[in-house]
Amino acid sequence: MASQRRAWVILLVILGLELVPFTSTLLLSPPGLIGRLYGLDAVHWPAWVGSFAITCGYIGYTARAFPLVRKSLLTVNSMKLVAVLFAIVTGTVEEVYFRKFLMDWAEQHGQAAISQAALSAIVFGAAHGIWGVFARQWRIAIGAATATAVLGFLLAIVYILAGRQVAPCIWAHMLINLAIEPWLIVAAASASSGKRLLPLS
């Protein structure tokens, strides 16, 4: 199927692009980084509770909004197995860059916490508007950008609640991607080929 081939290309291109910063971050960073990226701690439990709620809420929203995602949540195939690596890599890289690096940079330039969260959300949303480009539909681009901007803002709040530890955000992002990918990519690829798998209202 053409849409699945297109989805494979999208999945592998994104994975390939993000594997570079993922591997360099892990290999070139000081000892203890993995613990800071993925470690669980009870001290910042409100952030972990928020992270869990956001994860469940976003997966539920996506499953409700996208029929293909809802029908395929428990489906396992070769693309889903690659999507496991995709979830780990993209969940880590995007939270490190969109949350930690971007928000810490904003803080260093005198921005208040709410401004840091807003900046993180806007950039995160804009980056994910690319789904509309794949689908060649502006309404999808705007919808994807809006939904992920809201997600980005909520994860930015979690980052602040966690004392600027990025682990709760990474786990939320990984679990969300693990649940909804690659089906969201397949849906976008299907829409770009003219199939009405994505709701437009």
mmCIF file of C-alpha atoms in Angstrom, residues 9-27 37-38 82-99 101 123-124 126-131 134 148 170 173-174 177 181 185:
data_model
loop_
_atom_site.group_PDB
_atom_site.id
_atom_site.type_symbol
_atom_site.label_atom_id
_atom_site.label_comp_id
_atom_site.label_asym_id
_atom_site.label_seq_id
_atom_site.Cartn_x
_atom_site.Cartn_y
_atom_site.Cartn_z
ATOM 1 C CA VAL A 9 9.814 6.624 4.756
ATOM 2 C CA ILE A 10 8.568 9.268 7.200
ATOM 3 C CA LEU A 11 9.211 7.019 10.208
ATOM 4 C CA LEU A 12 12.745 6.150 9.125
ATOM 5 C CA VAL A 13 13.673 9.701 8.113
ATOM 6 C CA ILE A 14 12.568 11.148 11.462
ATOM 7 C CA LEU A 15 14.268 8.304 13.332
ATOM 8 C CA GLY A 16 17.472 8.756 11.349
ATOM 9 C CA LEU A 17 17.554 12.501 11.945
ATOM 10 C CA GLU A 18 16.981 12.188 15.684
ATOM 11 C CA LEU A 19 19.333 9.246 16.180
ATOM 12 C CA VAL A 20 22.290 11.586 15.672
ATOM 13 C CA PRO A 21 21.580 13.917 18.618
ATOM 14 C CA PHE A 22 20.314 10.944 20.651
ATOM 15 C CA THR A 23 23.555 8.967 20.355
ATOM 16 C CA SER A 24 25.787 12.016 20.692
ATOM 17 C CA THR A 25 23.928 13.121 23.832
ATOM 18 C CA LEU A 26 24.367 9.716 25.464
ATOM 19 C CA LEU A 27 27.957 9.176 24.346
ATOM 20 C CA LEU A 37 17.208 11.529 31.846
ATOM 21 C CA TYR A 38 15.261 8.423 32.857
ATOM 22 C CA VAL A 82 10.582 0.043 14.755
ATOM 23 C CA ALA A 83 8.228 2.521 16.407
ATOM 24 C CA VAL A 84 9.417 1.298 19.818
ATOM 25 C CA LEU A 85 12.920 2.592 19.012
ATOM 26 C CA PHE A 86 11.276 5.661 17.468
ATOM 27 C CA ALA A 87 9.445 6.361 20.749
ATOM 28 C CA ILE A 88 12.604 6.082 22.838
ATOM 29 C CA VAL A 89 14.690 8.261 20.526
ATOM 30 C CA THR A 90 12.127 10.968 19.763
ATOM 31 C CA GLY A 91 10.794 11.063 23.318
ATOM 32 C CA THR A 92 14.290 11.657 24.653
ATOM 33 C CA VAL A 93 15.620 14.047 22.022
ATOM 34 C CA GLU A 94 12.538 16.230 21.771
ATOM 35 C CA GLU A 95 12.180 16.656 25.520
ATOM 36 C CA VAL A 96 15.869 17.438 25.961
ATOM 37 C CA TYR A 97 15.738 20.074 23.227
ATOM 38 C CA PHE A 98 12.182 21.475 23.386
ATOM 39 C CA ARG A 99 11.915 21.408 27.151
ATOM 40 C CA PHE A 101 17.573 23.270 26.414
ATOM 41 C CA VAL A 123 8.166 25.928 19.026
ATOM 42 C CA PHE A 124 7.068 22.359 19.807
ATOM 43 C CA ALA A 126 5.227 24.555 15.064
ATOM 44 C CA ALA A 127 7.665 21.667 14.626
ATOM 45 C CA HIS A 128 4.805 19.153 14.685
ATOM 46 C CA GLY A 129 2.724 21.090 12.190
ATOM 47 C CA ILE A 130 4.802 19.152 9.679
ATOM 48 C CA TRP A 131 2.056 16.487 9.769
ATOM 49 C CA PHE A 134 2.826 15.449 4.862
ATOM 50 C CA THR A 148 1.092 19.430 20.232
ATOM 51 C CA ILE A 170 10.708 12.107 28.656
ATOM 52 C CA HIS A 173 6.605 11.615 25.609
ATOM 53 C CA MET A 174 7.992 8.095 25.130
ATOM 54 C CA ASN A 177 4.673 7.876 21.095
ATOM 55 C CA GLU A 181 2.958 5.546 16.637
ATOM 56 C CA ILE A 185 2.218 8.604 10.803
#
